[in-house]
PDB file of C-alpha atoms in Angstrom:
ATOM      1  CA  MET A  14      18.944 -23.766  -0.582  1.00  0.00           C
ATOM      2  CA  SER A  15      17.053 -23.581  -3.881  1.00  0.00           C
ATOM      3  CA  ARG A  16      14.467 -21.004  -2.897  1.00  0.00           C
ATOM      4  CA  PHE A  17      13.306 -17.626  -4.113  1.00  0.00           C
ATOM      5  CA  ILE A  18      15.822 -15.037  -2.960  1.00  0.00           C
ATOM      6  CA  TRP A  19      15.149 -11.964  -5.130  1.00  0.00           C
ATOM      7  CA  TYR A  20      12.287 -10.298  -6.972  1.00  0.00           C
ATOM      8  CA  ASP A  21      12.341  -7.871  -9.897  1.00  0.00           C
ATOM      9  CA  LEU A  22       9.568  -5.667 -11.205  1.00  0.00           C
ATOM     10  CA  LEU A  23       9.837  -5.165 -14.971  1.00  0.00           C
ATOM     11  CA  CYS A  24       7.667  -2.165 -15.598  1.00  0.00           C
ATOM     12  CA  SER A  25       6.149  -0.129 -18.384  1.00  0.00           C
ATOM     13  CA  ASP A  26       6.144   3.125 -16.370  1.00  0.00           C
ATOM     14  CA  LEU A  27       9.219   3.305 -14.139  1.00  0.00           C
ATOM     15  CA  ALA A  28       8.322   6.548 -12.371  1.00  0.00           C
ATOM     16  CA  GLY A  29       4.714   5.475 -11.823  1.00  0.00           C
ATOM     17  CA  ALA A  30       5.682   2.037 -10.506  1.00  0.00           C
ATOM     18  CA  LYS A  31       8.263   3.514  -8.121  1.00  0.00           C
ATOM     19  CA  ALA A  32       5.730   5.983  -6.750  1.00  0.00           C
ATOM     20  CA  PHE A  33       3.000   3.349  -6.349  1.00  0.00           C
ATOM     21  CA  TYR A  34       5.052   0.708  -4.553  1.00  0.00           C
ATOM     22  CA  SER A  35       7.245   3.058  -2.521  1.00  0.00           C
ATOM     23  CA  ASP A  36       4.202   4.733  -1.020  1.00  0.00           C
ATOM     24  CA  LEU A  37       2.194   1.515  -0.673  1.00  0.00           C
ATOM     25  CA  ILE A  38       4.832  -0.839   0.756  1.00  0.00           C
ATOM     26  CA  GLY A  39       7.288   1.691   2.147  1.00  0.00           C
ATOM     27  CA  TRP A  40      10.193   0.576  -0.030  1.00  0.00           C
ATOM     28  CA  LYS A  41      13.112   2.882  -0.561  1.00  0.00           C
ATOM     29  CA  THR A  42      14.818   2.855  -3.961  1.00  0.00           C
ATOM     30  CA  GLU A  43      18.543   3.064  -4.516  1.00  0.00           C
ATOM     31  CA  LYS A  44      20.216   3.485  -7.892  1.00  0.00           C
ATOM     32  CA  PHE A  45      22.441   0.566  -8.818  1.00  0.00           C
ATOM     33  CA  PRO A  46      25.803   1.755 -10.201  1.00  0.00           C
ATOM     34  CA  GLY A  47      26.300   1.620 -13.948  1.00  0.00           C
ATOM     35  CA  GLY A  48      22.795   0.954 -15.223  1.00  0.00           C
ATOM     36  CA  ASP A  49      19.080   1.730 -15.228  1.00  0.00           C
ATOM     37  CA  TYR A  50      18.335  -0.672 -12.382  1.00  0.00           C
ATOM     38  CA  GLU A  51      17.191   0.397  -8.934  1.00  0.00           C
ATOM     39  CA  LEU A  52      17.233  -1.617  -5.738  1.00  0.00           C
ATOM     40  CA  LEU A  53      14.102  -1.982  -3.633  1.00  0.00           C
ATOM     41  CA  LYS A  54      14.915  -1.856   0.069  1.00  0.00           C
ATOM     42  CA  ALA A  55      12.831  -2.757   3.112  1.00  0.00           C
ATOM     43  CA  GLY A  56      14.581  -0.632   5.708  1.00  0.00           C
ATOM     44  CA  ASP A  57      18.268  -1.232   5.025  1.00  0.00           C
ATOM     45  CA  ARG A  58      17.763  -4.651   3.430  1.00  0.00           C
ATOM     46  CA  GLY A  59      17.600  -5.218  -0.300  1.00  0.00           C
ATOM     47  CA  VAL A  60      14.648  -7.427  -1.293  1.00  0.00           C
ATOM     48  CA  GLY A  61      14.366  -6.798  -5.036  1.00  0.00           C
ATOM     49  CA  GLY A  62      14.793  -4.410  -7.904  1.00  0.00           C
ATOM     50  CA  ILE A  63      12.909  -2.400 -10.484  1.00  0.00           C
ATOM     51  CA  MET A  64      13.689  -1.670 -14.121  1.00  0.00           C
ATOM     52  CA  ALA A  65      11.930  -0.755 -17.347  1.00  0.00           C
ATOM     53  CA  LEU A  66      10.779  -3.415 -19.789  1.00  0.00           C
ATOM     54  CA  SER A  67      13.243  -3.775 -22.647  1.00  0.00           C
ATOM     55  CA  ASP A  68      12.313  -2.526 -26.125  1.00  0.00           C
ATOM     56  CA  GLU A  69      12.159  -6.153 -27.262  1.00  0.00           C
ATOM     57  CA  MET A  70       9.678  -6.973 -24.484  1.00  0.00           C
ATOM     58  CA  LYS A  71       7.562  -3.952 -25.364  1.00  0.00           C
ATOM     59  CA  ARG A  72       7.478  -4.960 -29.044  1.00  0.00           C
ATOM     60  CA  ALA A  73       6.321  -8.401 -27.934  1.00  0.00           C
ATOM     61  CA  SER A  74       3.587  -6.776 -25.788  1.00  0.00           C
ATOM     62  CA  VAL A  75       5.019  -8.260 -22.566  1.00  0.00           C
ATOM     63  CA  PRO A  76       3.043  -6.692 -19.696  1.00  0.00           C
ATOM     64  CA  GLN A  77       4.436  -5.251 -16.495  1.00  0.00           C
ATOM     65  CA  HIS A  78       5.245  -8.185 -14.220  1.00  0.00           C
ATOM     66  CA  TRP A  79       7.124  -9.466 -11.195  1.00  0.00           C
ATOM     67  CA  MET A  80       9.913 -12.009 -11.695  1.00  0.00           C
ATOM     68  CA  GLY A  81      11.114 -14.256  -8.873  1.00  0.00           C
ATOM     69  CA  TYR A  82      14.694 -15.567  -8.800  1.00  0.00           C
ATOM     70  CA  VAL A  83      15.511 -18.995  -7.355  1.00  0.00           C
ATOM     71  CA  TYR A  84      19.012 -19.547  -5.974  1.00  0.00           C
ATOM     72  CA  VAL A  85      20.960 -22.364  -7.654  1.00  0.00           C
ATOM     73  CA  ASP A  86      24.566 -23.531  -7.366  1.00  0.00           C
ATOM     74  CA  ASP A  87      25.053 -23.846 -11.137  1.00  0.00           C
ATOM     75  CA  VAL A  88      22.958 -21.703 -13.486  1.00  0.00           C
ATOM     76  CA  ASP A  89      24.134 -23.421 -16.686  1.00  0.00           C
ATOM     77  CA  ALA A  90      23.537 -26.945 -15.443  1.00  0.00           C
ATOM     78  CA  THR A  91      20.112 -26.014 -14.020  1.00  0.00           C
ATOM     79  CA  ALA A  92      19.059 -24.412 -17.320  1.00  0.00           C
ATOM     80  CA  GLN A  93      20.068 -27.560 -19.200  1.00  0.00           C
ATOM     81  CA  GLN A  94      18.193 -29.742 -16.736  1.00  0.00           C
ATOM     82  CA  ALA A  95      15.080 -27.570 -17.069  1.00  0.00           C
ATOM     83  CA  LYS A  96      15.062 -28.238 -20.827  1.00  0.00           C
ATOM     84  CA  LYS A  97      15.411 -31.991 -20.246  1.00  0.00           C
ATOM     85  CA  LEU A  98      12.449 -31.839 -17.870  1.00  0.00           C
ATOM     86  CA  GLY A  99      10.230 -30.169 -20.486  1.00  0.00           C
ATOM     87  CA  GLY A 100      10.830 -26.512 -19.631  1.00  0.00           C
ATOM     88  CA  LYS A 101      12.184 -23.739 -21.842  1.00  0.00           C
ATOM     89  CA  VAL A 102      15.132 -21.369 -21.601  1.00  0.00           C
ATOM     90  CA  MET A 103      13.658 -17.927 -22.293  1.00  0.00           C
ATOM     91  CA  SER A 104      16.903 -16.040 -21.701  1.00  0.00           C
ATOM     92  CA  PRO A 105      20.161 -18.053 -21.704  1.00  0.00           C
ATOM     93  CA  PRO A 106      22.643 -18.024 -18.816  1.00  0.00           C
ATOM     94  CA  SER A 107      24.334 -14.634 -18.622  1.00  0.00           C
ATOM     95  CA  ASP A 108      26.618 -12.756 -16.247  1.00  0.00           C
ATOM     96  CA  ILE A 109      25.738  -9.520 -14.477  1.00  0.00           C
ATOM     97  CA  PRO A 110      29.147  -7.968 -13.721  1.00  0.00           C
ATOM     98  CA  THR A 111      29.957  -7.923  -9.990  1.00  0.00           C
ATOM     99  CA  VAL A 112      26.488  -9.372  -9.222  1.00  0.00           C
ATOM    100  CA  GLY A 113      26.209 -12.971 -10.430  1.00  0.00           C
ATOM    101  CA  ARG A 114      24.887 -15.239 -13.160  1.00  0.00           C
ATOM    102  CA  TYR A 115      21.259 -15.772 -14.111  1.00  0.00           C
ATOM    103  CA  ALA A 116      18.880 -17.265 -16.674  1.00  0.00           C
ATOM    104  CA  VAL A 117      15.151 -16.914 -17.328  1.00  0.00           C
ATOM    105  CA  LEU A 118      13.181 -20.142 -17.674  1.00  0.00           C
ATOM    106  CA  ALA A 119       9.607 -21.305 -18.221  1.00  0.00           C
ATOM    107  CA  ASP A 120       8.120 -24.474 -16.780  1.00  0.00           C
ATOM    108  CA  PRO A 121       6.240 -26.984 -19.000  1.00  0.00           C
ATOM    109  CA  GLN A 122       2.940 -25.156 -18.373  1.00  0.00           C
ATOM    110  CA  GLY A 123       4.472 -21.790 -19.348  1.00  0.00           C
ATOM    111  CA  ALA A 124       5.007 -20.076 -15.975  1.00  0.00           C
ATOM    112  CA  VAL A 125       8.136 -17.906 -16.160  1.00  0.00           C
ATOM    113  CA  PHE A 126      10.751 -17.628 -13.399  1.00  0.00           C
ATOM    114  CA  ALA A 127      14.470 -16.976 -13.113  1.00  0.00           C
ATOM    115  CA  ILE A 128      17.442 -18.773 -11.595  1.00  0.00           C
ATOM    116  CA  PHE A 129      20.365 -16.954 -10.022  1.00  0.00           C
ATOM    117  CA  LYS A 130      23.796 -17.624  -8.540  1.00  0.00           C
ATOM    118  CA  PRO A 131      24.997 -14.477  -6.761  1.00  0.00           C
ATOM    119  CA  GLN A 132      28.638 -13.555  -6.761  1.00  0.00           C
ATOM    120  CA  PRO A 133      29.977 -13.534  -3.181  1.00  0.00           C
ATOM    121  CA  ARG A 134      30.813 -10.063  -1.924  1.00  0.00           C
ATOM    122  CA  GLU A 135      32.818  -9.233   1.163  1.00  0.00           C
ATOM    123  CA  GLY A 136      30.739  -7.839   4.010  1.00  0.00           C
ATOM    124  CA  GLU A 137      27.431  -8.619   2.307  1.00  0.00           C
ATOM    125  CA  GLN A 138      24.458  -8.971   4.634  1.00  0.00           C
ATOM    126  CA  PRO A 139      22.621 -12.301   4.823  1.00  0.00           C
ATOM    127  CA  LEU A 140      19.253 -12.565   3.140  1.00  0.00           C
ATOM    128  CA  ALA A 141      16.500 -10.482   4.702  1.00  0.00           C
ATOM    129  CA  PRO A 142      14.257 -12.612   6.956  1.00  0.00           C
ATOM    130  CA  ARG A 143      11.057 -13.764   5.278  1.00  0.00           C
ATOM    131  CA  GLU A 144       8.899 -12.230   8.019  1.00  0.00           C
ATOM    132  CA  LEU A 145      10.357  -8.720   7.540  1.00  0.00           C
ATOM    133  CA  LEU A 146       7.718  -6.132   6.599  1.00  0.00           C
ATOM    134  CA  GLY A 147       8.247  -5.243   2.957  1.00  0.00           C
ATOM    135  CA  ASN A 148       9.891  -8.565   2.128  1.00  0.00           C
ATOM    136  CA  PHE A 149       8.349 -11.392   0.104  1.00  0.00           C
ATOM    137  CA  SER A 150       7.226 -14.376   2.153  1.00  0.00           C
ATOM    138  CA  TRP A 151       5.218 -16.714  -0.097  1.00  0.00           C
ATOM    139  CA  ALA A 152       5.477 -17.893  -3.712  1.00  0.00           C
ATOM    140  CA  GLU A 153       2.309 -19.188  -5.375  1.00  0.00           C
ATOM    141  CA  LEU A 154       2.140 -21.022  -8.677  1.00  0.00           C
ATOM    142  CA  ASN A 155      -1.232 -20.603 -10.364  1.00  0.00           C
ATOM    143  CA  THR A 156      -1.062 -23.201 -13.097  1.00  0.00           C
ATOM    144  CA  THR A 157      -3.077 -25.521 -15.305  1.00  0.00           C
ATOM    145  CA  ASP A 158      -1.700 -28.881 -14.120  1.00  0.00           C
ATOM    146  CA  TRP A 159      -0.062 -28.623 -10.722  1.00  0.00           C
ATOM    147  CA  GLN A 160       0.815 -32.330 -10.510  1.00  0.00           C
ATOM    148  CA  SER A 161       2.931 -32.094 -13.665  1.00  0.00           C
ATOM    149  CA  ALA A 162       4.380 -28.769 -12.516  1.00  0.00           C
ATOM    150  CA  TRP A 163       5.336 -30.342  -9.197  1.00  0.00           C
ATOM    151  CA  LYS A 164       7.233 -33.125 -10.945  1.00  0.00           C
ATOM    152  CA  PHE A 165       9.218 -30.461 -12.814  1.00  0.00           C
ATOM    153  CA  TYR A 166      10.066 -28.270  -9.814  1.00  0.00           C
ATOM    154  CA  SER A 167      10.785 -31.080  -7.375  1.00  0.00           C
ATOM    155  CA  ALA A 168      13.189 -32.650  -9.876  1.00  0.00           C
ATOM    156  CA  LEU A 169      14.792 -29.302 -10.772  1.00  0.00           C
ATOM    157  CA  PHE A 170      15.219 -27.834  -7.292  1.00  0.00           C
ATOM    158  CA  GLY A 171      14.752 -30.721  -4.879  1.00  0.00           C
ATOM    159  CA  TRP A 172      11.762 -29.045  -3.244  1.00  0.00           C
ATOM    160  CA  LYS A 173       9.819 -31.169  -0.736  1.00  0.00           C
ATOM    161  CA  ALA A 174       6.081 -31.605  -0.206  1.00  0.00           C
ATOM    162  CA  THR A 175       4.898 -30.076   3.077  1.00  0.00           C
ATOM    163  CA  SER A 176       1.081 -30.223   3.180  1.00  0.00           C
ATOM    164  CA  SER A 177      -2.061 -29.675   1.131  1.00  0.00           C
ATOM    165  CA  MET A 178      -5.690 -28.678   1.517  1.00  0.00           C
ATOM    166  CA  ASN A 179      -8.869 -29.032  -0.496  1.00  0.00           C
ATOM    167  CA  MET A 180     -10.133 -25.643  -1.680  1.00  0.00           C
ATOM    168  CA  GLY A 181     -13.463 -26.892  -3.023  1.00  0.00           C
ATOM    169  CA  PRO A 182     -14.754 -28.191  -6.368  1.00  0.00           C
ATOM    170  CA  GLU A 183     -13.772 -25.115  -8.373  1.00  0.00           C
ATOM    171  CA  LEU A 184     -10.147 -24.748  -7.276  1.00  0.00           C
ATOM    172  CA  GLY A 185      -9.395 -28.255  -6.040  1.00  0.00           C
ATOM    173  CA  GLU A 186      -6.240 -29.105  -4.135  1.00  0.00           C
ATOM    174  CA  TYR A 187      -3.837 -26.459  -2.899  1.00  0.00           C
ATOM    175  CA  PHE A 188      -0.450 -28.162  -2.616  1.00  0.00           C
ATOM    176  CA  MET A 189       2.341 -26.671  -0.489  1.00  0.00           C
ATOM    177  CA  PHE A 190       6.108 -27.144  -0.662  1.00  0.00           C
ATOM    178  CA  GLY A 191       9.392 -26.028   0.850  1.00  0.00           C
ATOM    179  CA  THR A 192      13.102 -26.714   0.924  1.00  0.00           C
ATOM    180  CA  ASP A 193      12.369 -29.233   3.687  1.00  0.00           C
ATOM    181  CA  PRO A 194       9.172 -31.079   4.675  1.00  0.00           C
ATOM    182  CA  LYS A 195       8.652 -28.991   7.837  1.00  0.00           C
ATOM    183  CA  GLN A 196       8.604 -25.437   6.442  1.00  0.00           C
ATOM    184  CA  SER A 197       6.306 -24.312   3.632  1.00  0.00           C
ATOM    185  CA  MET A 198       7.524 -21.473   1.410  1.00  0.00           C
ATOM    186  CA  GLY A 199       4.863 -21.621  -1.294  1.00  0.00           C
ATOM    187  CA  GLY A 200       1.925 -23.375  -2.838  1.00  0.00           C
ATOM    188  CA  MET A 201       0.505 -24.401  -6.181  1.00  0.00           C
ATOM    189  CA  SER A 202      -2.897 -25.207  -7.611  1.00  0.00           C
ATOM    190  CA  ASN A 203      -4.829 -25.246 -10.875  1.00  0.00           C
ATOM    191  CA  ALA A 204      -6.057 -21.703 -10.226  1.00  0.00           C
ATOM    192  CA  ALA A 205      -5.005 -20.542 -13.716  1.00  0.00           C
ATOM    193  CA  ASN A 206      -7.853 -22.646 -15.136  1.00  0.00           C
ATOM    194  CA  MET A 207     -10.350 -20.877 -12.874  1.00  0.00           C
ATOM    195  CA  MET A 208      -8.806 -17.481 -13.722  1.00  0.00           C
ATOM    196  CA  LYS A 209      -8.808 -18.291 -17.459  1.00  0.00           C
ATOM    197  CA  ALA A 210      -5.220 -17.018 -17.413  1.00  0.00           C
ATOM    198  CA  PRO A 211      -1.815 -18.402 -18.450  1.00  0.00           C
ATOM    199  CA  ALA A 212       0.176 -20.229 -15.788  1.00  0.00           C
ATOM    200  CA  HIS A 213       2.119 -17.762 -13.632  1.00  0.00           C
ATOM    201  CA  TRP A 214       3.913 -17.247 -10.337  1.00  0.00           C
ATOM    202  CA  MET A 215       2.446 -14.782  -7.839  1.00  0.00           C
ATOM    203  CA  HIS A 216       4.606 -13.408  -5.029  1.00  0.00           C
ATOM    204  CA  TYR A 217       3.276 -12.236  -1.651  1.00  0.00           C
ATOM    205  CA  ILE A 218       4.596  -9.099   0.070  1.00  0.00           C
ATOM    206  CA  ASN A 219       4.456  -8.700   3.855  1.00  0.00           C
ATOM    207  CA  VAL A 220       2.381  -5.722   4.980  1.00  0.00           C
ATOM    208  CA  LYS A 221       1.193  -4.565   8.395  1.00  0.00           C
ATOM    209  CA  SER A 222      -2.491  -4.817   7.453  1.00  0.00           C
ATOM    210  CA  ALA A 223      -3.828  -6.526   4.338  1.00  0.00           C
ATOM    211  CA  ASP A 224      -7.143  -4.685   4.721  1.00  0.00           C
ATOM    212  CA  GLU A 225      -5.631  -1.226   4.999  1.00  0.00           C
ATOM    213  CA  THR A 226      -3.168  -1.925   2.177  1.00  0.00           C
ATOM    214  CA  ALA A 227      -5.973  -3.221  -0.067  1.00  0.00           C
ATOM    215  CA  ARG A 228      -7.931  -0.037   0.545  1.00  0.00           C
ATOM    216  CA  ARG A 229      -4.923   2.086  -0.406  1.00  0.00           C
ATOM    217  CA  ILE A 230      -4.253   0.017  -3.529  1.00  0.00           C
ATOM    218  CA  LYS A 231      -7.682   0.980  -4.851  1.00  0.00           C
ATOM    219  CA  GLU A 232      -7.167   4.613  -3.864  1.00  0.00           C
ATOM    220  CA  LYS A 233      -3.889   4.671  -5.802  1.00  0.00           C
ATOM    221  CA  GLY A 234      -5.397   3.308  -9.023  1.00  0.00           C
ATOM    222  CA  GLY A 235      -4.716  -0.402  -8.550  1.00  0.00           C
ATOM    223  CA  LYS A 236      -7.194  -3.244  -8.236  1.00  0.00           C
ATOM    224  CA  VAL A 237      -7.946  -5.861  -5.599  1.00  0.00           C
ATOM    225  CA  LEU A 238      -8.630  -9.048  -7.532  1.00  0.00           C
ATOM    226  CA  ASN A 239      -9.499 -11.278  -4.587  1.00  0.00           C
ATOM    227  CA  GLY A 240      -9.852 -10.628  -0.865  1.00  0.00           C
ATOM    228  CA  PRO A 241      -8.804  -9.506   1.645  1.00  0.00           C
ATOM    229  CA  MET A 242      -9.608 -12.825   3.246  1.00  0.00           C
ATOM    230  CA  ASP A 243      -8.599 -15.067   6.123  1.00  0.00           C
ATOM    231  CA  ILE A 244      -6.302 -18.030   5.648  1.00  0.00           C
ATOM    232  CA  PRO A 245      -5.669 -20.851   8.138  1.00  0.00           C
ATOM    233  CA  GLY A 246      -3.872 -19.528  11.202  1.00  0.00           C
ATOM    234  CA  GLY A 247      -5.692 -16.190  11.302  1.00  0.00           C
ATOM    235  CA  ASP A 248      -3.556 -14.389   8.734  1.00  0.00           C
ATOM    236  CA  ARG A 249      -4.984 -12.197   5.941  1.00  0.00           C
ATOM    237  CA  ILE A 250      -4.172 -12.063   2.229  1.00  0.00           C
ATOM    238  CA  ALA A 251      -5.328 -10.377  -0.962  1.00  0.00           C
ATOM    239  CA  GLN A 252      -4.385 -10.765  -4.620  1.00  0.00           C
ATOM    240  CA  CYS A 253      -3.943  -7.451  -6.385  1.00  0.00           C
ATOM    241  CA  MET A 254      -2.966  -5.613  -9.568  1.00  0.00           C
ATOM    242  CA  ASP A 255      -0.945  -2.412  -9.791  1.00  0.00           C
ATOM    243  CA  PRO A 256      -2.080   0.484 -12.053  1.00  0.00           C
ATOM    244  CA  GLN A 257       0.089  -0.776 -14.959  1.00  0.00           C
ATOM    245  CA  GLY A 258      -1.246  -4.343 -14.775  1.00  0.00           C
ATOM    246  CA  GLY A 259       1.435  -6.050 -12.657  1.00  0.00           C
ATOM    247  CA  VAL A 260      -0.049  -8.802 -10.472  1.00  0.00           C
ATOM    248  CA  PHE A 261       1.115  -9.321  -6.881  1.00  0.00           C
ATOM    249  CA  ALA A 262      -0.304 -10.331  -3.514  1.00  0.00           C
ATOM    250  CA  ILE A 263      -0.168  -9.012   0.039  1.00  0.00           C
ATOM    251  CA  TYR A 264       0.021 -10.863   3.343  1.00  0.00           C
ATOM    252  CA  SER A 265      -0.389  -9.754   6.938  1.00  0.00           C
ATOM    253  CA  ALA A 266       0.159 -11.916   9.994  1.00  0.00           C
ATOM    254  CA  GLY A 267      -2.685 -12.316  12.455  1.00  0.00           C
ATOM    255  CA  LYS A 268      -2.338 -11.930  16.185  1.00  0.00           C
ATOM    256  CA  ARG A 269      -0.611 -14.836  17.837  1.00  0.00           C
ATOM    257  CA  ALA A 270      -1.684 -16.149  21.219  1.00  0.00           C
TER     258      ALA A 270
END
């Protein structure tokens, strides 16, 4: 089950980020005991967290960003394998007391992500369903060489190819993957080249209406970078930026017959 299971926002303005996303997405925040970390909850289900950028990150001019965590059975072994496959360990395997073990990695093209093995807790709810409003439902890798990136991720996590589509001469192929060949959970393409941006993961948040949410993003000081637009199946998406520069995307399901 090596899939994204948690999402953190590392922010430059904690109060501003909380206000923006809580009002926009409807998340509730809940202080995590013993630290400066707050849970993001869609209804009564935890879907992520929010915390301030560390002083070290600020000195290195790391911008506000979302970080996705992939579940693994063995954080240490996965980190070692990532290095053998040409990736980097940005933050070595570490324990979060009572929570689990994690590490921050970068793929060979430079896209940063995290791996995580949660510590079992009695009475803990199962993961929130992907279709839940306010949860994250799609992970998109905008990279510079998706074929090489795919070799890395498929070897590291055992992800399977699901389908692909041609997005035209500028973007090229959009390649989709999942934990099994029948269910896509994300896609990748060479979009970073078109964006003239470093390789990065972009995570999609479920909203009731992509169009209405995009309008409110602009009203609240954010930007809509692309869209809203239709995707196959009648759904709507938009890629966006929050007021502090954090990039994310929104998704709304179309009407089903």
